Coordinates of C-alpha atoms and ligand atoms in Angstrom, one line a residue:
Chain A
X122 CA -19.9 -16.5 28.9
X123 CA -17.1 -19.1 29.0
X124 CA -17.4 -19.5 25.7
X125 CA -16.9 -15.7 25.2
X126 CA -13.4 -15.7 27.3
X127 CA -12.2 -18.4 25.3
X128 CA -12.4 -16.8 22.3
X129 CA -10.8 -13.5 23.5
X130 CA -7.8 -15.8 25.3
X131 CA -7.7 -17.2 21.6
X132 CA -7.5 -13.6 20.2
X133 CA -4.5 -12.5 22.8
X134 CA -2.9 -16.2 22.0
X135 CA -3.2 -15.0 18.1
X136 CA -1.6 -11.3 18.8
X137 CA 1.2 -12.8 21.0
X138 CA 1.7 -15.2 18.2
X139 CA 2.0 -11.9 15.8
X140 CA 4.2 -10.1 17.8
X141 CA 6.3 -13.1 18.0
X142 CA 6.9 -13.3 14.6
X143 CA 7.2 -9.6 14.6
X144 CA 10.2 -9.3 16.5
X145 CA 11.4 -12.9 14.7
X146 CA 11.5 -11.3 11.2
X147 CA 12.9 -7.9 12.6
X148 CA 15.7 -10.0 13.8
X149 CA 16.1 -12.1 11.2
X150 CA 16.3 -8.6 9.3
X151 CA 19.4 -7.2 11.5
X152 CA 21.3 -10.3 11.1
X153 CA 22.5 -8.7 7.5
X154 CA 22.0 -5.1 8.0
X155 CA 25.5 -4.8 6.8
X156 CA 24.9 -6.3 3.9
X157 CA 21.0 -5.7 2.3
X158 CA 19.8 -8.7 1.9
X159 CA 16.7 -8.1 -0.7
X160 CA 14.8 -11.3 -0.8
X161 CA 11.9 -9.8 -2.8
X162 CA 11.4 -6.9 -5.1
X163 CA 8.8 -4.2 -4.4
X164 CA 9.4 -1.1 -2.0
X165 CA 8.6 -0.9 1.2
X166 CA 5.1 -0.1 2.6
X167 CA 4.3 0.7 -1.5
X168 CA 2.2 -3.0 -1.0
X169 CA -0.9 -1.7 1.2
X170 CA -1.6 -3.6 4.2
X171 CA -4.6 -6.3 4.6
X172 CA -7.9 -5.3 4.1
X173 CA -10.8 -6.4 6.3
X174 CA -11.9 -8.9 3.2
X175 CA -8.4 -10.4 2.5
X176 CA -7.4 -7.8 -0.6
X177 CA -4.2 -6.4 -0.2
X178 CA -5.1 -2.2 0.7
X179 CA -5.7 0.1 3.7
X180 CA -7.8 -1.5 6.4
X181 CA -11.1 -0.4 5.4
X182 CA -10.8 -1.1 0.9
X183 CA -8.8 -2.4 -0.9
X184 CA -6.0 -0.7 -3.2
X185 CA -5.3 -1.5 -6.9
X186 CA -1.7 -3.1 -5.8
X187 CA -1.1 -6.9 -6.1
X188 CA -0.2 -8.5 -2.5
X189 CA 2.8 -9.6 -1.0
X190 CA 6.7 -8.2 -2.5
X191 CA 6.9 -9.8 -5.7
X192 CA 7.5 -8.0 -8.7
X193 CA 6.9 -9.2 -12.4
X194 CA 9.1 -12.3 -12.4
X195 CA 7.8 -13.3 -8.4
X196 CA 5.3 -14.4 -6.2
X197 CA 5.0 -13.1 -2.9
X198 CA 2.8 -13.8 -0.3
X199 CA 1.3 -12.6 3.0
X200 CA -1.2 -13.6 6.5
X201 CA -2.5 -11.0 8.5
X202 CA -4.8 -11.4 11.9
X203 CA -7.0 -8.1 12.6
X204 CA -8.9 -7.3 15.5
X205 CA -11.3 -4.5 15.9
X206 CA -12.9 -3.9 18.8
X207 CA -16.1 -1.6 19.5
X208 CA -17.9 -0.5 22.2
X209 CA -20.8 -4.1 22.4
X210 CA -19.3 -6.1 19.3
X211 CA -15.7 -7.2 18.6
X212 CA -14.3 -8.8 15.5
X213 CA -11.8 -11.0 15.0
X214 CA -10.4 -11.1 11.0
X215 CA -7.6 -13.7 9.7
X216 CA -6.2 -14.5 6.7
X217 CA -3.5 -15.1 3.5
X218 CA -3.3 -13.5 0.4
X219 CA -0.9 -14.7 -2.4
X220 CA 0.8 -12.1 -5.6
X221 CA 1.3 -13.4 -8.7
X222 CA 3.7 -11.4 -11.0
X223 CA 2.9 -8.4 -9.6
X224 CA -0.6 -9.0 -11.7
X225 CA -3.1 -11.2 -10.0
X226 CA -4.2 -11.3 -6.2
X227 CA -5.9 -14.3 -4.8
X228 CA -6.5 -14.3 -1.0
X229 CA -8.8 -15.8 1.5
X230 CA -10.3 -14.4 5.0
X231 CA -12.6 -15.3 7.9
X232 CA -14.6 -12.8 9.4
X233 CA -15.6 -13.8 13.3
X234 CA -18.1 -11.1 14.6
X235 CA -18.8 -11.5 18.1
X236 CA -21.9 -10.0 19.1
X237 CA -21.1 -10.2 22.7
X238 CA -23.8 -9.3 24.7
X239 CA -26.3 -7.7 22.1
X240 CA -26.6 -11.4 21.0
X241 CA -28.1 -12.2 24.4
X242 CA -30.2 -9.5 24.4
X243 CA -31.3 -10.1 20.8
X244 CA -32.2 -13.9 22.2
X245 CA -29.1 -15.0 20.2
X246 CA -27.1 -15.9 22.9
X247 CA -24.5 -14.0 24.3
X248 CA -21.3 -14.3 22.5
X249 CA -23.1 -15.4 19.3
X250 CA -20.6 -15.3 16.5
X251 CA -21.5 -14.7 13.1
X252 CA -19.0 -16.1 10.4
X253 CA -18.2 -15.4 7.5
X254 CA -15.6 -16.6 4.6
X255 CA -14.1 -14.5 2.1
X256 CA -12.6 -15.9 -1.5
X257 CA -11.0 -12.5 -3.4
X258 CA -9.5 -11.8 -6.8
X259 CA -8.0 -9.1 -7.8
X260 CA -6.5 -8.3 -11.4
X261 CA -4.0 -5.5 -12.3
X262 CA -5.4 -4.0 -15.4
X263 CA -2.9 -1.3 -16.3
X264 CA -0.5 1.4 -14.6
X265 CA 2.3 1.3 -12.2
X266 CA 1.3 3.2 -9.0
X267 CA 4.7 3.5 -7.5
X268 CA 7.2 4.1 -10.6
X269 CA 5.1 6.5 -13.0
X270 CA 6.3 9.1 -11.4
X271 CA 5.9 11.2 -14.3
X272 CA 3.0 10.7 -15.6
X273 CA -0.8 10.9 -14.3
X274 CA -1.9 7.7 -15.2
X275 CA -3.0 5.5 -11.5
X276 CA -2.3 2.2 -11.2
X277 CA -5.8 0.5 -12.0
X278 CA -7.1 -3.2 -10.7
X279 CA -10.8 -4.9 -10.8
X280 CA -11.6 -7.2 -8.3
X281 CA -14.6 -9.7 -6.5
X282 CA -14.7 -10.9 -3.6
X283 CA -17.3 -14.0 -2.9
X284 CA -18.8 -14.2 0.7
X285 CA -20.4 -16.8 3.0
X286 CA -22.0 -16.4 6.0
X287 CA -22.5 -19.4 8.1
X288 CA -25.9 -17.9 9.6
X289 CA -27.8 -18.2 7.1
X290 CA -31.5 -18.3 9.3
X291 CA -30.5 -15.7 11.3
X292 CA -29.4 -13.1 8.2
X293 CA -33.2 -14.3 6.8
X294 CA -34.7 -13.6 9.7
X295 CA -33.3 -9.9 10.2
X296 CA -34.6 -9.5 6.1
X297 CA -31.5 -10.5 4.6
X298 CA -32.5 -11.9 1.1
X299 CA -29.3 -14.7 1.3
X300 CA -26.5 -15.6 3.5
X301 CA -24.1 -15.5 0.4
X302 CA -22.8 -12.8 -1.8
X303 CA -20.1 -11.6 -4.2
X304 CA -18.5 -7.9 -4.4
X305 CA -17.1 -6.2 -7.8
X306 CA -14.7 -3.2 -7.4
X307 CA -12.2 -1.4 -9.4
X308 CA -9.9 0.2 -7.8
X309 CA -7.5 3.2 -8.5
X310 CA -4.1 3.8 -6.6
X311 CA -1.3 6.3 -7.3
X312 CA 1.6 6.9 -5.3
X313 CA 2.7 11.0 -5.6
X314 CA 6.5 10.4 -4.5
X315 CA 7.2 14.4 -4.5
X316 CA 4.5 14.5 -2.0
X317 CA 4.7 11.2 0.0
X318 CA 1.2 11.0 -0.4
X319 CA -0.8 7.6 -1.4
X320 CA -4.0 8.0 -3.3
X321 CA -6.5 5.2 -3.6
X322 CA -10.1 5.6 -5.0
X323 CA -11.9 2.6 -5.0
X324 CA -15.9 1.5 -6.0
X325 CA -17.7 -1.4 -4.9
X326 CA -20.5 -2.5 -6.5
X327 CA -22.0 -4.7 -3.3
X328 CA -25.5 -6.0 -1.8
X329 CA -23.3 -6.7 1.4
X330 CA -25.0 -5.8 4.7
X331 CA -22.2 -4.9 7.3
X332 CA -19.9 -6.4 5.0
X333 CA -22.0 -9.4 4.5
X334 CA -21.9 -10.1 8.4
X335 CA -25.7 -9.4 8.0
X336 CA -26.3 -10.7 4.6
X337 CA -26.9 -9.5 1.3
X338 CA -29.6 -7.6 0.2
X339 CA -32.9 -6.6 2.2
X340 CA -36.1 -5.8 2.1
X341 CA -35.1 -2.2 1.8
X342 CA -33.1 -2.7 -1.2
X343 CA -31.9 -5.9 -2.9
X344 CA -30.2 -4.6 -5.8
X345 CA -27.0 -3.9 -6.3
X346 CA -25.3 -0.6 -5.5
X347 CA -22.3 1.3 -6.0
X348 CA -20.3 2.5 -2.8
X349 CA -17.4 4.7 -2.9
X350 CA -14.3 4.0 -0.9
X351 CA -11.1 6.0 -0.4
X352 CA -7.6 6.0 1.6
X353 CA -5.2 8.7 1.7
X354 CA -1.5 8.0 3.5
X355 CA 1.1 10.4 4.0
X356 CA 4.2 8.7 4.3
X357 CA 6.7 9.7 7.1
X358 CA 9.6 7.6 6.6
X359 CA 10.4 4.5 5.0
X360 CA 8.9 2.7 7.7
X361 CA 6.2 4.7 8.7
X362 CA 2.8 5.9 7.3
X363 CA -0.4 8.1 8.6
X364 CA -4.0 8.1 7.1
X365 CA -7.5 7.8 7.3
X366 CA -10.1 6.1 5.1
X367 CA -13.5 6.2 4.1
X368 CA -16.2 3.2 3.2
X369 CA -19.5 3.8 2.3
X370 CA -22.1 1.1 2.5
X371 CA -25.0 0.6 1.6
X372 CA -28.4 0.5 3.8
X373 CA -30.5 -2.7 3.0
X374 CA -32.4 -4.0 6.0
X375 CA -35.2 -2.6 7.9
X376 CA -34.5 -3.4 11.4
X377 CA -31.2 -1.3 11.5
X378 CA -29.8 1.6 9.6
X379 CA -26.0 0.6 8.1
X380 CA -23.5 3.8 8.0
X381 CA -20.6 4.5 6.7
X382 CA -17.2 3.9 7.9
X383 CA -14.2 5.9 8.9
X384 CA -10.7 5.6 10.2
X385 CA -7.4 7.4 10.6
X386 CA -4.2 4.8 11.0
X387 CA -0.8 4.9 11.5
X388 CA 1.0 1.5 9.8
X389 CA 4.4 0.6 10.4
X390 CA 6.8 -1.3 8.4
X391 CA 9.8 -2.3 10.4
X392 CA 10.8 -4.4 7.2
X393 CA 9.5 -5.9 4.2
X394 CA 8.1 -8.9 6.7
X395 CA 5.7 -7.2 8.7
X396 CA 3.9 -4.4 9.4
X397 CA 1.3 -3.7 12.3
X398 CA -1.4 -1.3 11.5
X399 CA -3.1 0.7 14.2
X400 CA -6.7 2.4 13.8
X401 CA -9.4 4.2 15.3
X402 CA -12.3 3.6 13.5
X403 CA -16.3 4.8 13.7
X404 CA -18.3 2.3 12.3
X405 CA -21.5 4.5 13.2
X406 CA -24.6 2.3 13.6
X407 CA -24.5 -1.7 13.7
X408 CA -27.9 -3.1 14.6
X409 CA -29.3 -2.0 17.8
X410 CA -25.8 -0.3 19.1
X411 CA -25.3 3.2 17.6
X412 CA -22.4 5.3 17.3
X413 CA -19.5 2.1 17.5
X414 CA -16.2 3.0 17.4
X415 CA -12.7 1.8 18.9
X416 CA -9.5 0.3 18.1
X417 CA -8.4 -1.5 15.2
X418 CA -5.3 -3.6 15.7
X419 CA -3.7 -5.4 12.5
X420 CA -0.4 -7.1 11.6
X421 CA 0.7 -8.8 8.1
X422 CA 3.7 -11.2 7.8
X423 CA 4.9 -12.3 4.5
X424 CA 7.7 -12.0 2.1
Chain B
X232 CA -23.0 15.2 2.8
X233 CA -20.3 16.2 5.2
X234 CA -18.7 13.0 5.1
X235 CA -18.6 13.5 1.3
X236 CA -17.1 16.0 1.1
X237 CA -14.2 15.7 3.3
X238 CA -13.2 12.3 1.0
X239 CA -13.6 14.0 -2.1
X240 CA -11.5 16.8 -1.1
X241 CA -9.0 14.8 -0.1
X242 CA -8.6 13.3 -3.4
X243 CA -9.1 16.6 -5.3
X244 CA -5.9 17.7 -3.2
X245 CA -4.2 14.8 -3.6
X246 CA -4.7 15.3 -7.2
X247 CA -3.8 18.8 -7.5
X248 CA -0.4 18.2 -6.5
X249 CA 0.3 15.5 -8.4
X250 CA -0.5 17.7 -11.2
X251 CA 1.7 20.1 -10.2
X252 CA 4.4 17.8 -10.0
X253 CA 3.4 16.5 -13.3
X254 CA 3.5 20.1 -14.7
X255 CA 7.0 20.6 -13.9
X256 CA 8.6 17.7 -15.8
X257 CA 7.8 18.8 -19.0
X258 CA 10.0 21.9 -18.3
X259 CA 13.1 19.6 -19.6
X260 CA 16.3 21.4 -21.6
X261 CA 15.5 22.7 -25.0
X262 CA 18.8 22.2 -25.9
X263 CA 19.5 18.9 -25.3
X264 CA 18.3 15.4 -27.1
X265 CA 14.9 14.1 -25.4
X266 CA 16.7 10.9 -24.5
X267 CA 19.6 13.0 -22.6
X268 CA 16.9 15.7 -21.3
X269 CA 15.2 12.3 -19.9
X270 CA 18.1 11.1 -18.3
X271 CA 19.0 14.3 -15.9
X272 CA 16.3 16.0 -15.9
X273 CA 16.7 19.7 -14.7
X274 CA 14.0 20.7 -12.1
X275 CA 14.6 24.5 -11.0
X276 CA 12.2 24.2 -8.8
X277 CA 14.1 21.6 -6.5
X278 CA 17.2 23.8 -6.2
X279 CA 16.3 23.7 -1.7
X280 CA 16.6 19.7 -2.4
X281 CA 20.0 20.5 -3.7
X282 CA 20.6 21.9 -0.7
X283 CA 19.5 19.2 1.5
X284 CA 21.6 16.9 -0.1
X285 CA 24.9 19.2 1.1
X286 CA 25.0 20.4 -2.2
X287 CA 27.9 19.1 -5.0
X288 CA 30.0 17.7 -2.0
X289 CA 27.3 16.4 -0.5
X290 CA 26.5 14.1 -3.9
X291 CA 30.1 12.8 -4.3
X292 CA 29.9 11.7 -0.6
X293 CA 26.1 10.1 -0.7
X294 CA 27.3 8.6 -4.3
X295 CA 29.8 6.8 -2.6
X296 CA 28.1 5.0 -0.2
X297 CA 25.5 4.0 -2.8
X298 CA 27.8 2.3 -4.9
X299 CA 29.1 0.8 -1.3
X300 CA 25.5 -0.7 -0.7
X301 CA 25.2 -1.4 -4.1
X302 CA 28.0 -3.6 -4.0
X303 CA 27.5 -4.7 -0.9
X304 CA 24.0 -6.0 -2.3
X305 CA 24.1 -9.4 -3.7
X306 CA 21.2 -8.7 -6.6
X307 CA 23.1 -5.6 -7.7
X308 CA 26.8 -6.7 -7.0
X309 CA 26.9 -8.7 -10.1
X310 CA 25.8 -5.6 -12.8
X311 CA 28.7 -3.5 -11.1
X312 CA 31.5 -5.9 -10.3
X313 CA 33.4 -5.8 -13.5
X314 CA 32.3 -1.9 -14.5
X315 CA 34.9 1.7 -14.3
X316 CA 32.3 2.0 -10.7
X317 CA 34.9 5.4 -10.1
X318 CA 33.2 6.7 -13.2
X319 CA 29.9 5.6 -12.5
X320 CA 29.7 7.3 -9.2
X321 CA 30.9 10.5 -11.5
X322 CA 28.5 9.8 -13.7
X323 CA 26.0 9.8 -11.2
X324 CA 26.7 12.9 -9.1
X325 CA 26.4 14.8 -12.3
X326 CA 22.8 13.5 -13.4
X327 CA 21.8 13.7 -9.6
X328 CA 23.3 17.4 -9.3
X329 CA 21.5 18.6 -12.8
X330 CA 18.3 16.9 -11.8
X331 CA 18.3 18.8 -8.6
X332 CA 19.2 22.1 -10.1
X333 CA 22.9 21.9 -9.3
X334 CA 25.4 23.5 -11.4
X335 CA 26.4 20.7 -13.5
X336 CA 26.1 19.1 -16.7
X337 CA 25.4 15.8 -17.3
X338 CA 28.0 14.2 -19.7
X339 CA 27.3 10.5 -19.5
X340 CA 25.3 8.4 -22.2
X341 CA 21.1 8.3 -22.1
X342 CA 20.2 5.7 -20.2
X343 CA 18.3 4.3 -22.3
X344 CA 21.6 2.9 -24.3
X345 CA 23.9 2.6 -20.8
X346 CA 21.3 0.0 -19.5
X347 CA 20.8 -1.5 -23.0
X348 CA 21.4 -5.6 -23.1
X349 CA 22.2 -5.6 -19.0
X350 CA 19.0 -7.7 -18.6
X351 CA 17.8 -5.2 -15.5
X352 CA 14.6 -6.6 -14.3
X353 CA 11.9 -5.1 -11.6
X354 CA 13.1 -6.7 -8.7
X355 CA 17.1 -5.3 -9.5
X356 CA 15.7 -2.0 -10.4
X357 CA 13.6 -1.8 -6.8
X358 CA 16.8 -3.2 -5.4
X359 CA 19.0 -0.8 -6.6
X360 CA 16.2 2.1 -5.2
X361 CA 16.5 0.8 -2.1
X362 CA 20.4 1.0 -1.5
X363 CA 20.0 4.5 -2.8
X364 CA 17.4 5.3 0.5
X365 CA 19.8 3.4 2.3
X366 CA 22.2 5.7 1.5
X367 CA 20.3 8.6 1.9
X368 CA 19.7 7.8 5.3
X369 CA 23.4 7.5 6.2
X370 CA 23.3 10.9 4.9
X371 CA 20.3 12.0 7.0
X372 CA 18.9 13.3 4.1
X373 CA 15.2 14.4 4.9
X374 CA 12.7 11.9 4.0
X375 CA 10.4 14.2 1.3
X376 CA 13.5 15.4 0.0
X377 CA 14.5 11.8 -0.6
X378 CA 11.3 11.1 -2.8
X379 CA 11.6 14.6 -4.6
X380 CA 14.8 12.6 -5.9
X381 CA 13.5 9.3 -6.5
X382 CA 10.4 10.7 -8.2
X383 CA 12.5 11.5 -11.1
X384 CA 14.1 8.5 -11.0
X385 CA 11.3 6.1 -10.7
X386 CA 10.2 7.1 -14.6
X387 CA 13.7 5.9 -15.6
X388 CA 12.2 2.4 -15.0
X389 CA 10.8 2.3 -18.9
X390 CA 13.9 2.0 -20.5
X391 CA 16.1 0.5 -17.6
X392 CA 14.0 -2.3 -16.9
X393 CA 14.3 -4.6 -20.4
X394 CA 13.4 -7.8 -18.5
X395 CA 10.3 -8.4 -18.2
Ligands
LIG574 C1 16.8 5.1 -11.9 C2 17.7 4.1 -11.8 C3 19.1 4.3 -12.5 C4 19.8 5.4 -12.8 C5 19.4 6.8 -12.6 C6 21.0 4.9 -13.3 C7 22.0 5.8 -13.7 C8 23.2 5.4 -14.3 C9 24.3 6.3 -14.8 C10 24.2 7.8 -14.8 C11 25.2 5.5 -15.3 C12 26.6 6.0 -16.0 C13 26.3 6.3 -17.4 C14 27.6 6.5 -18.2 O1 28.6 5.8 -17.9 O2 27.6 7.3 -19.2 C15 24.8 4.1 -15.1 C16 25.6 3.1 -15.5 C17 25.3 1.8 -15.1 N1 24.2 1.3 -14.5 FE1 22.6 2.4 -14.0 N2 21.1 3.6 -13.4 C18 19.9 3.1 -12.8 C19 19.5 1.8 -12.7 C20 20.4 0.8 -12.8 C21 20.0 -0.6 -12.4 C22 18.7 -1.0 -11.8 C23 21.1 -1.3 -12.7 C24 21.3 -2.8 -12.4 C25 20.9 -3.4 -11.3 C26 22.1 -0.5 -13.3 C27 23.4 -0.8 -13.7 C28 24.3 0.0 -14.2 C29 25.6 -0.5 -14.7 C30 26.2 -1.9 -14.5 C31 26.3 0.7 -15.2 C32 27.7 0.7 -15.8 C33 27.6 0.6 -17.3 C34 29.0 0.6 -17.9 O3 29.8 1.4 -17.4 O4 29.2 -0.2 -18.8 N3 21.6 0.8 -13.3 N4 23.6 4.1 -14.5

């Protein structure tokens, strides 16, 4: 119990942090709105957002784009802190990603799922956290999603993503085959300017359980499986976007059916600095708790 | 499945219209050179964008507070400090007036041979993108008819860019 309000004071502590440095960079961004000051190359809200594993994308997949604002001569890099919040569970989701040359992504996350009080009734405890690192890479392959404006061609990256859970018994003992895992994707993004309409298509070839929260593989399945996963956004102005987003997964384990995910988002981008992503998302079925769904809450600083 | 379905028809749609929009870039001038055709190219079908950019007097006015920003912009200020900028800007209504449909003709060089040797890399060429939206939204010029412009623009990027 006390241990449960700590962590949430922690999670409110991490979002005033955020908004602090929301309003810091905003400022820091009027100081020369005479003058624009461009300190790094790509356009705005043309970068994605964070992903739930790290990748730079929508909130639910990744997109084929590299991270932070550099272009082909720069690095830029970004942290983001995501909270989602269902019904029984909560997660709380923090990390950095780094662009290099508008060609290689490397980032790094950790995934805290609280199980609240489904842990205690599951004899877990209630409040029992399951944890879980994320190590990405992501390689642009070929294409230009935001300048080809005149041609077909997406912008197209491959990517893995390694995973560790630290509860490793208690993934086993739901039928989990390991506590450890690695994702492949490739991922296709174009940007259709005329119609201010991002595409991304992605597929994840994946053994994760609840994104590896329950472990990977089962004694359903232990092979491994390609998942689709999609994003639209219609941007509205420079600064703002709309969206929704699709994830399948796959459905390993016995004891509990997995489903697929949805959301619909609105992101803003008050400057190349931030950008604070809003969600509702239905994450259908997660262990003995059916139909989950709520608010997704997510801001990125970088440069 | 339902679910399915709605995702895949959102990227079917999403691809129809970029097809579209594809389609009508290879209606370019018959009589011109492909470089010059690529550098101001005519879209009849953008002629309403013409208008929501205040049509020929709305250009000259927007093109002036572009070269404004640009100068105003420390990456770009050093490609246009020592250049004719009042011919630029001329330049520049002209090939923004034909690409929308405007009644104009482009006169200036391809850009492919202005740009050549500047040393124009990503970042400038982003740069200069962005103190042409900043510009449009002095003007108030509606945000999708800002991208129908800069979607003709972004391919320019192959032959401006020569830094890589
Ligand atoms: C899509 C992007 C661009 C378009 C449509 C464009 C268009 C033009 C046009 C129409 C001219 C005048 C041509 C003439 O005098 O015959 C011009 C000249 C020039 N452009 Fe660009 N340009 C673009 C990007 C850039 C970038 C990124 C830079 C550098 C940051 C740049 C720097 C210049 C300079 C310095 C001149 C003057 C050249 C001279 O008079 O010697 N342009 N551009």
């Amino acid at each position: 119990m006390h241990k449960h309000r700590m962590s949430r004071a922690i999670a409110l502590g991490g979002l005033a942090l955020a908004g602090a440095l929301v309003s810091l960079a905003a400022a820091a961004d009027d100081g020369s709105s005479g003058a624009p000051a461009n300190v790094s190359g790509k356009l705005l809200l043309t970068g994605g957002v964070s992903e739930i594993g790290g990748a730079a994308g929508g909130g639910l997949t990744p997109w084929a784009v590299i991270g932070g604002y550099g272009t082909n001569d720069q690095i830029g890099a970004n942290a983001f802190y995501t909270r989602v919040n269902t019904q029984d569970y909560h997660l709380d989701d923090a990390g950095v990603m780094v662009g290099l040359y508008n060609r290689v992504e490397v980032s790094f996350a950790q995934q805290r799922f609280d199980t609240e009080k489904v842990g205690g009734l599951l004899g877990l405890g209630n409040g029992f956290t399951f944890k879980q690192n994320v190590i990405g890479v992501k390689v642009r392959l070929f294409g230009d999603a935001v300048l080809d404006q005149d041609s077909w061609m997406p912008q197209v990256s491959v990517g893995m993503q390694y995973k560790k859970n630290n509860q490793d018994a208690v993934v086993k003992y739901v039928g989990a085959k390991r506590s450890q895992g690695t994702d492949y994707y490739i991922s296709a993004t174009k940007l259709f300017l005329s119609q201010s309409l991002l595409l991304d298509a992605t597929v994840r070839f994946t053994k994760a359980n609840q994104l590896g929260i329950l472990g990977f593989g089962g004694d359903k399945n232990n092979s491994y499986q390609a998942e689709f996963e999609g994003s639209a956004a219609y941007l509205l102005s420079r600064n703002w976007a709309i969206g929704a987003e699709y994830r399948q997964k796959p459905d390993n384990l016995g004891i509990a059916r997995e489903d697929n995910w949805y959301d619909a988002f609105v992101a803003w981008a008050p400057t190349k600095h931030v950008s604070l992503t809003l969600a509702y998302a239905n994450l259908g079925n997660i262990v003995i708790k059916d139909n989950q769904h709520g608010l997704y809450a997510s801001v990125q600083v970088g440069f | 499945m339902l679910k399915h379905s709605v995702a895949t028809a959102l990227l079917a749609a999403g691809l129809l219209l970029g097809n579209h929009a594809a389609a009508q870039d290879t209606m370019a001038m018959p009589n011109q050179s492909a470089a010059m055709a690529a550098s101001a190219p005519r879209d009849p079908a953008l002629k309403p964008v013409f208008e929501e950019f205040g049509g020929k007097p709305g250009l000259v006015s927007l093109v002036n507070d572009f070269m404004d920003n640009l100068m105003a912009d420390p990456v770009t200020h050093p490609f246009f400090a020592n250049v004719d900028r009042e011919h630029v800007k001329k330049e520049l209504v002209d090939q923004f007036c034909v690409i929308l449909d405007g009644p104009c003709t482009y006169t200036g060089r391809d850009m492919a041979s202005v740009h050549k040797g500047m040393g124009v890399n990503r970042a400038d060429f982003n740069a200069l993108v962005e103190d042409l939206q900043k510009a449009m939204n002095q003007h108030k010029i509606p945000f999708r008819a800002q991208n129908k412009l800069l979607a003709k623009l972004a391919p320019m990027h192959k032959v401006i860019i020569t830094k890589k």
